[in-house]
Coordinates of C-alpha atoms in Angstrom, one line a residue:
X241 CA 29.9 -59.5 -18.2
X242 CA 32.2 -56.6 -17.9
X243 CA 29.8 -54.4 -19.9
X244 CA 26.9 -55.4 -17.5
X245 CA 29.0 -54.5 -14.4
X246 CA 30.0 -51.1 -16.0
X247 CA 26.3 -50.4 -16.8
X248 CA 25.2 -51.2 -13.2
X249 CA 28.0 -49.1 -11.8
X250 CA 27.0 -46.2 -14.1
X251 CA 23.3 -46.4 -13.2
X252 CA 24.2 -46.5 -9.5
X253 CA 26.4 -43.5 -9.8
X254 CA 23.7 -41.5 -11.7
X255 CA 21.1 -42.5 -9.1
X256 CA 23.3 -41.4 -6.3
X257 CA 24.1 -38.1 -8.0
X258 CA 20.4 -37.5 -8.8
X259 CA 19.4 -38.3 -5.2
X260 CA 22.2 -36.3 -3.6
X261 CA 21.0 -33.3 -1.5
X262 CA 22.9 -30.1 -0.8
X263 CA 24.7 -29.8 2.4
X264 CA 22.7 -28.7 5.4
X265 CA 22.5 -24.9 5.6
X266 CA 21.8 -22.8 8.7
X267 CA 19.3 -20.0 8.0
X268 CA 19.4 -17.4 10.8
X269 CA 16.3 -16.4 12.7
X270 CA 16.4 -13.3 14.9
X271 CA 14.4 -14.7 17.9
X272 CA 14.2 -18.0 19.7
X273 CA 11.8 -20.7 18.6
X274 CA 8.1 -19.7 19.0
X275 CA 9.1 -16.0 19.5
X276 CA 9.0 -13.0 17.2
X277 CA 9.6 -9.3 17.2
X278 CA 6.3 -7.4 18.1
X279 CA 4.9 -4.8 15.8
X280 CA 6.0 -1.9 18.0
X281 CA 9.6 -3.0 17.7
X282 CA 9.4 -3.0 13.9
X283 CA 8.1 0.5 13.6
X284 CA 11.5 2.0 13.7
X285 CA 13.8 2.2 10.7
X286 CA 16.9 1.1 12.6
X287 CA 17.3 -1.3 15.5
X288 CA 20.4 -1.9 17.7
X289 CA 21.6 -5.5 17.4
X290 CA 22.1 -5.7 21.1
X291 CA 18.4 -4.8 21.7
X292 CA 17.0 -7.6 19.5
X293 CA 17.1 -10.5 22.0
X294 CA 15.3 -8.5 24.6
X295 CA 12.7 -7.3 22.1
X296 CA 11.5 -10.8 21.2
X297 CA 8.1 -11.9 22.5
X298 CA 6.2 -15.2 22.5
X299 CA 3.9 -15.6 19.5
X300 CA 1.2 -18.0 18.3
X301 CA 1.4 -16.9 14.7
X302 CA 1.3 -19.2 11.7
X303 CA 4.5 -21.0 10.6
X304 CA 7.2 -19.0 9.1
X305 CA 6.5 -18.5 5.3
X306 CA 9.2 -16.3 3.8
X307 CA 9.5 -15.4 0.1
X308 CA 12.0 -18.0 -1.2
X309 CA 13.4 -17.9 -4.8
X310 CA 14.9 -21.0 -6.3
X311 CA 17.5 -20.0 -9.0
X312 CA 17.7 -23.5 -10.4
X313 CA 14.0 -23.5 -11.1
X314 CA 13.8 -19.8 -12.0
X315 CA 10.7 -19.3 -9.9
X316 CA 9.6 -18.7 -6.3
X317 CA 8.7 -21.6 -4.0
X318 CA 5.1 -21.8 -2.7
X319 CA 4.6 -19.8 0.5
X320 CA 5.3 -21.9 3.5
X321 CA 7.5 -24.4 1.7
X322 CA 11.2 -24.2 2.8
X323 CA 14.1 -26.0 1.1
X324 CA 14.7 -29.4 2.6
X325 CA 18.4 -28.6 3.3
X326 CA 17.6 -25.6 5.4
X327 CA 18.0 -25.7 9.2
X328 CA 16.6 -22.8 11.2
X329 CA 19.2 -21.3 13.5
X330 CA 17.3 -19.4 16.2
X331 CA 18.6 -16.4 18.1
X332 CA 21.3 -15.7 15.6
X333 CA 21.7 -11.9 15.2
X334 CA 24.3 -10.5 12.8
X335 CA 27.5 -9.2 14.4
X336 CA 27.0 -5.5 13.5
X337 CA 26.0 -2.5 15.5
X338 CA 22.8 -1.4 13.8
X339 CA 20.3 -3.3 11.8
X340 CA 17.9 -2.0 9.2
X341 CA 14.4 -3.3 9.2
X342 CA 13.0 -4.6 5.9
X343 CA 9.3 -5.3 6.1
X344 CA 8.2 -8.3 4.1
X345 CA 4.8 -6.8 3.0
X346 CA 6.7 -4.2 0.9
X347 CA 8.5 -7.1 -0.9
X348 CA 11.9 -5.5 -0.6
X349 CA 13.8 -8.9 -0.4
X350 CA 13.7 -12.6 -1.1
X351 CA 15.8 -15.5 0.3
X352 CA 17.7 -17.7 -2.1
X353 CA 17.0 -21.4 -1.8
X354 CA 20.4 -22.6 -2.8
X355 CA 22.6 -20.8 -0.3
X356 CA 20.2 -19.0 2.1
X357 CA 21.4 -15.6 1.0
X358 CA 19.1 -12.5 1.1
X359 CA 18.7 -10.6 -2.1
X360 CA 17.3 -7.1 -1.7
X361 CA 15.4 -5.3 -4.3
X362 CA 17.7 -3.2 -6.5
X363 CA 20.9 -4.8 -5.1
X364 CA 23.5 -6.4 -7.3
X365 CA 24.8 -8.9 -4.7
X366 CA 23.0 -11.0 -2.1
X367 CA 23.8 -10.9 1.6
X368 CA 25.2 -14.1 3.1
X369 CA 23.5 -15.5 6.2
X370 CA 26.0 -13.9 8.5
X371 CA 24.8 -10.4 7.5
X372 CA 21.1 -10.8 8.2
X373 CA 18.5 -12.6 10.3
X374 CA 14.9 -13.2 9.5
X375 CA 11.8 -12.6 11.6
X376 CA 8.2 -13.6 11.1
X377 CA 7.3 -10.6 9.0
X378 CA 10.6 -8.8 8.4
X379 CA 14.3 -9.2 8.0
X380 CA 17.0 -7.4 9.9
X381 CA 20.2 -6.6 7.8
X382 CA 23.3 -4.8 8.8
X383 CA 22.7 -1.1 8.2
X384 CA 25.9 -0.7 6.2
X385 CA 24.7 -3.4 3.8
X386 CA 21.2 -2.1 3.3
X387 CA 22.0 0.3 0.4
X388 CA 19.4 0.9 -2.3
X389 CA 18.0 3.9 -0.5
X390 CA 18.2 6.4 -3.3
X391 CA 15.3 7.7 -5.4
X392 CA 13.0 5.1 -6.8
X393 CA 9.9 4.9 -9.0
X394 CA 7.0 3.3 -7.2
X395 CA 5.7 1.1 -10.0
X396 CA 7.7 -1.0 -12.5
X397 CA 8.8 0.3 -15.9
X398 CA 5.9 1.2 -18.1
X399 CA 3.3 1.3 -15.3
X400 CA 1.7 4.1 -13.4
X401 CA -0.4 4.3 -10.2
X402 CA -4.2 4.5 -10.5
X403 CA -4.9 5.1 -6.9
X404 CA -5.1 1.5 -5.8
X405 CA -2.6 -0.5 -8.0
X406 CA -0.1 -0.1 -10.8
X407 CA -1.5 -0.2 -14.3
X408 CA -0.1 -0.1 -17.8
X409 CA 0.6 3.5 -18.9
X410 CA 3.7 3.8 -21.0
X411 CA 3.4 7.5 -21.6
X412 CA 2.9 8.8 -18.1
X413 CA 5.3 6.2 -16.6
X414 CA 8.1 7.4 -18.9
X415 CA 7.4 11.1 -18.0
X416 CA 7.6 10.2 -14.3
X417 CA 10.9 8.2 -14.9
X418 CA 12.5 11.1 -16.8
X419 CA 11.5 13.6 -14.2
X420 CA 12.9 11.4 -11.5
X421 CA 16.2 10.9 -13.4
X422 CA 16.5 14.6 -13.9
X423 CA 16.1 15.1 -10.1
X424 CA 18.6 12.3 -9.4
X425 CA 21.2 14.1 -11.7
X426 CA 22.9 10.9 -12.9
X427 CA 22.3 8.8 -9.8
X428 CA 20.7 5.4 -10.3
X429 CA 16.9 5.3 -10.0
X430 CA 15.5 2.2 -8.5
X431 CA 12.0 0.8 -8.4
X432 CA 9.7 -0.2 -5.6
X433 CA 7.5 1.1 -2.7
X434 CA 8.7 2.2 0.7
X435 CA 8.4 -0.3 3.5
X436 CA 5.7 1.0 5.9
X437 CA 5.5 -0.3 9.4
X438 CA 1.7 0.2 9.4
X439 CA 1.3 -1.9 6.2
X440 CA 0.9 -1.3 2.5
X441 CA -1.0 2.0 2.9
X442 CA 0.4 5.0 0.9
X443 CA -0.7 8.5 0.3
X444 CA 0.4 11.4 -1.9
X445 CA 2.8 13.6 0.1
X446 CA 3.4 16.3 -2.6
X447 CA 4.7 17.0 -6.1
X448 CA 8.1 16.0 -7.3
X449 CA 8.7 19.2 -9.4
X450 CA 10.8 21.6 -7.5
X451 CA 11.7 19.2 -4.7
X452 CA 15.3 18.9 -3.5
X453 CA 17.1 15.5 -3.3
X454 CA 19.9 15.2 -0.7
X455 CA 23.0 13.0 -1.0
X456 CA 21.7 10.6 1.6
X457 CA 18.5 10.0 -0.4
X458 CA 16.2 12.2 1.6
X459 CA 13.8 14.5 -0.2
X460 CA 12.6 18.0 0.7
X461 CA 9.2 18.7 -0.8
X462 CA 8.7 21.9 -2.8
X463 CA 6.6 24.4 -1.0
X464 CA 6.1 22.2 2.0
X465 CA 9.3 22.9 4.0
X466 CA 9.3 19.3 5.1
X467 CA 11.6 16.4 4.6
X468 CA 11.1 12.7 3.8
X469 CA 13.9 10.4 4.8
X470 CA 15.6 8.0 2.4
X471 CA 13.6 4.9 1.8
X472 CA 10.4 6.5 3.0
X473 CA 9.2 7.8 -0.4
X474 CA 8.9 7.0 -4.1
X475 CA 7.7 9.0 -7.1
X476 CA 5.1 8.0 -9.6
X477 CA 2.5 9.3 -12.1
X478 CA -0.9 9.2 -10.4
X479 CA -4.2 9.0 -12.2
X480 CA -6.2 12.2 -12.0
X481 CA -3.1 14.2 -11.0
X482 CA -0.9 16.3 -13.2
X483 CA 2.9 15.8 -13.0
X484 CA 4.8 13.3 -11.0
X485 CA 3.7 12.8 -7.4
X486 CA 5.7 11.8 -4.3
X487 CA 4.1 8.9 -2.5
X488 CA 5.0 7.9 1.1
X489 CA 3.7 5.8 3.9
X490 CA 0.4 7.1 5.1
X491 CA 1.8 8.3 8.5
X492 CA 4.8 10.0 6.9
X493 CA 2.6 11.7 4.2
X494 CA 0.3 13.1 6.9
X495 CA 3.3 14.4 8.8
X496 CA 4.5 16.5 5.9
X497 CA 1.3 18.0 4.7
X498 CA -2.1 19.1 6.3
X499 CA -4.7 16.4 6.5
X500 CA -7.0 18.5 4.2
X501 CA -6.6 21.6 2.1
X502 CA -8.6 24.7 2.3
X503 CA -10.6 23.6 -0.7
X504 CA -11.7 20.4 1.0
X505 CA -12.7 22.3 4.1
X506 CA -14.7 24.8 2.1
X507 CA -16.5 22.1 0.1
X508 CA -17.3 20.1 3.3
X509 CA -18.6 23.2 5.2
X510 CA -20.7 24.2 2.2
X511 CA -22.2 20.8 1.9
X512 CA -22.9 20.6 5.6
X513 CA -24.7 23.9 5.5
X514 CA -26.7 22.7 2.5
X515 CA -27.7 19.5 4.3
X516 CA -28.8 21.6 7.3
X517 CA -31.2 23.6 5.2
X518 CA -32.5 20.5 3.5
X519 CA -33.2 19.1 7.0
X520 CA -35.1 22.3 7.8
X521 CA -37.1 21.8 4.6
X522 CA -38.0 18.3 5.6
X523 CA -39.0 19.5 9.1
X524 CA -41.2 22.2 7.6
X525 CA -42.9 19.7 5.3
X526 CA -43.7 17.3 8.2
X527 CA -45.1 20.3 10.2
X528 CA -47.9 20.8 7.7
X529 CA -50.1 17.7 7.9
X530 CA -52.6 19.2 5.4
X531 CA -50.1 18.6 2.6
X532 CA -49.3 15.0 3.4
X533 CA -52.0 13.6 1.2
X534 CA -50.6 15.3 -1.9
X535 CA -48.5 13.3 -4.4
X536 CA -46.2 16.3 -4.9
X537 CA -45.4 16.4 -1.2
X538 CA -44.5 12.8 -1.1
X539 CA -42.2 13.1 -4.1
X540 CA -40.6 16.2 -2.6
X541 CA -40.0 14.5 0.7
X542 CA -38.2 11.5 -0.8
X543 CA -36.2 13.8 -3.1
X544 CA -35.1 16.1 -0.2
X545 CA -34.3 13.2 2.1
X546 CA -32.1 11.4 -0.5
X547 CA -30.3 14.7 -1.4
X548 CA -29.7 15.5 2.3
X549 CA -28.3 12.1 3.1
X550 CA -26.0 12.2 0.1
X551 CA -24.8 15.7 1.0
X552 CA -24.1 14.6 4.6
X553 CA -21.9 11.7 3.4
X554 CA -20.1 13.8 0.9
X555 CA -19.4 16.5 3.5
X556 CA -18.0 13.9 5.8
X557 CA -15.7 12.4 3.2
X558 CA -14.5 15.9 2.2
X559 CA -13.7 16.9 5.8
X560 CA -12.1 13.6 6.8
X561 CA -9.8 13.5 3.8
X562 CA -7.5 10.5 3.5
X563 CA -8.2 9.4 7.1
X564 CA -11.2 7.3 5.8
X565 CA -10.1 3.6 5.6
X566 CA -10.2 2.3 2.0
X567 CA -13.0 -0.2 2.7
X568 CA -15.2 2.4 4.4
X569 CA -14.4 4.8 1.6
X570 CA -15.7 2.4 -1.0
X571 CA -18.8 1.7 1.0
X572 CA -19.5 5.4 1.4
X573 CA -19.0 5.9 -2.4
X574 CA -21.6 3.2 -3.1
X575 CA -24.1 4.8 -0.7
X576 CA -23.5 8.3 -2.2
X577 CA -24.0 7.0 -5.7
X578 CA -27.3 5.4 -4.8
X579 CA -28.6 8.5 -2.9
X580 CA -27.7 11.0 -5.6
X581 CA -29.2 8.7 -8.3
X582 CA -32.3 8.4 -6.1
X583 CA -32.6 12.1 -5.7
X584 CA -32.4 12.7 -9.4
X585 CA -35.0 10.1 -10.1
X586 CA -37.4 11.6 -7.5
X587 CA -36.7 15.0 -9.1
X588 CA -37.7 13.6 -12.5
X589 CA -40.9 12.2 -10.9
X590 CA -41.7 15.7 -9.5
X591 CA -41.1 17.3 -12.9
X592 CA -43.5 14.9 -14.5
X593 CA -46.1 15.5 -11.8
X594 CA -45.9 19.2 -12.3
X595 CA -46.2 18.9 -16.0
X596 CA -49.2 16.6 -15.6
X597 CA -50.9 19.1 -13.3
X598 CA -50.4 22.2 -15.5
X599 CA -50.6 20.6 -18.9

């Protein structure tokens, strides 16, 4: 009887322990319920804490879905799933003078499920809820706690940038890391991309060789006489480029270098002139109706038309530089590929026709 009672008591205790939930935890949100900071307020690097309440605006966006890491599970929770013991504390701004903006799309931070702390990329310790507040697409942390704004390698260890994503390339990644460490002169080198207000769009700002690193983490590019602020750049080996390149947010990269080099302008102008003469050739051909029945004229017309259109698109991309959006750039590349292939096939047909005529 005594053993049965003890067993029941033990089972009840285990069930209670297994079903116990952590104490309720207040997770700070910067704005009131159904409000968020607008994009224009998040374009700055720093924001005065006193200005946050007045900057909040009503929003109809989707439910808050932060990146939450569960240490007990060793994995991230599904997006949109919040720990059951979290309570959202709205309009709770940290009690500090200036707040640094961390954009979520650059993945510079994650919230910890067990205690609601904010862990920044490259930081050794997490920030307690009193030192930050979360917004719909960003987090605001006390400026003095931000840290981690020294030199950083864009991609993870052993990976390099191929123009669109990080790929495995041990050799070039190690070269970039060693060059960055040499520039840092003993300072810690982090990893990660800069947080851009306009989204995850980056461009090459210059070369790392010969650049000057300041104590505050800012970088002066070699030969450009321009400065990138700390946290606005990273360095990486880029496919098709020699040496290590400095990558920055697209807007910042355009601000420190011309939109296009003299080489691109010269290529674009030459292609445009060539396209104009090809258009004149087409016009001359259409002005001679007597030749329209000839097979050679038809082949030549299609050949010149395809070559002219390909040159027009190529000239436009050369002159526009990196101002062409990625989606449009890929579409133009497909069109140019088709047009130049078409031109060479028509040229092959013309050659066969000439051989057949004079054989």
